[in-house]
Tab-separated table of C-alpha atoms in Angstrom:
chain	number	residue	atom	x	y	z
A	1	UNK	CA	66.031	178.015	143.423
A	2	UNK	CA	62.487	176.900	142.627
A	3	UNK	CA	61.430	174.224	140.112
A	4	UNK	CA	59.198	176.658	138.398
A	5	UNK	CA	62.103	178.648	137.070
A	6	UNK	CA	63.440	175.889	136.145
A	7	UNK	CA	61.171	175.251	133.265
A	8	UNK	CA	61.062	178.754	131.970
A	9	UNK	CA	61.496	178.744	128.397
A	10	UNK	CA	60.451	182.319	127.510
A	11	UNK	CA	63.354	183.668	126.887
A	12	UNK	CA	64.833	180.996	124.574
A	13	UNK	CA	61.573	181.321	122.565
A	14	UNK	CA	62.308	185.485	122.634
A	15	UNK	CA	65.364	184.810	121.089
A	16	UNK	CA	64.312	182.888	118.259
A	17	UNK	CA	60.763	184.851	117.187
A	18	UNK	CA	62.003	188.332	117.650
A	19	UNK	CA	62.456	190.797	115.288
A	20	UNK	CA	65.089	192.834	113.637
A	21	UNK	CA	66.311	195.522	115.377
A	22	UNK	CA	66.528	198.621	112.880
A	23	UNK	CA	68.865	200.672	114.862
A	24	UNK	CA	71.093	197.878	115.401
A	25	UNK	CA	74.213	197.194	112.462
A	26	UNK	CA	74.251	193.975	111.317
A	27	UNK	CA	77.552	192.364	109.738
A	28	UNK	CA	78.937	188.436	108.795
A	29	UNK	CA	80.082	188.040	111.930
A	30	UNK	CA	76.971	188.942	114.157
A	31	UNK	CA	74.593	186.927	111.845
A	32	UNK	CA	76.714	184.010	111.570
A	33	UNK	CA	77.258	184.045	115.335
A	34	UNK	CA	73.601	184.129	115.587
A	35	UNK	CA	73.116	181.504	113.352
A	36	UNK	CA	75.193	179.412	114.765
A	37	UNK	CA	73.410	180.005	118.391
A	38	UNK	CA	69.802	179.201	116.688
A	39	UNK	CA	71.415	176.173	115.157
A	40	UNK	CA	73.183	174.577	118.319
A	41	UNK	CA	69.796	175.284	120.182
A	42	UNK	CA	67.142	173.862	118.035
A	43	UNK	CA	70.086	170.789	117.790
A	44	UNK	CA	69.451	170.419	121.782
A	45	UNK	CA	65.865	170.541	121.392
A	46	UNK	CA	65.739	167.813	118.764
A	47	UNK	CA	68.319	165.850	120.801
A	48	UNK	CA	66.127	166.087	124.140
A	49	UNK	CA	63.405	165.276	122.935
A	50	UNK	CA	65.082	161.802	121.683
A	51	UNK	CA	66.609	161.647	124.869
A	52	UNK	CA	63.212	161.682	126.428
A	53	UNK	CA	61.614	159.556	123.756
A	54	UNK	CA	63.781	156.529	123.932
A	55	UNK	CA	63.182	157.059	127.735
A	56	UNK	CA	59.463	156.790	127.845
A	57	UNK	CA	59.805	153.540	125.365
């Protein structure tokens, strides 16, 4: 495994600028599953980058 894979964040960044896929049915459970995927994400984010934060001070 090399480090530079290791910082890929291209696909995480796909996932939350993409847009809708017309030939795809939607219903509650897919968006709220989805929802719930962009939410625990960005959560991570915020909480690494007060992770590092605190670090560096």
């Amino acid at each position: 495994m090399n480090g530079k894979n290791l910082f890929d964040f291209g696909p995480v960044l796909g996932y939350y600028f993409r847009g809708k896929d017309p030939n795809r049915k939607t219903n509650f459970n897919m968006k709220t599953m989805h929802f719930i995927n962009k939410l625990s994400l960005a959560m991570f984010l915020v909480c690494l980058v007060v992770m590092l934060f605190r670090y560096v001070l």
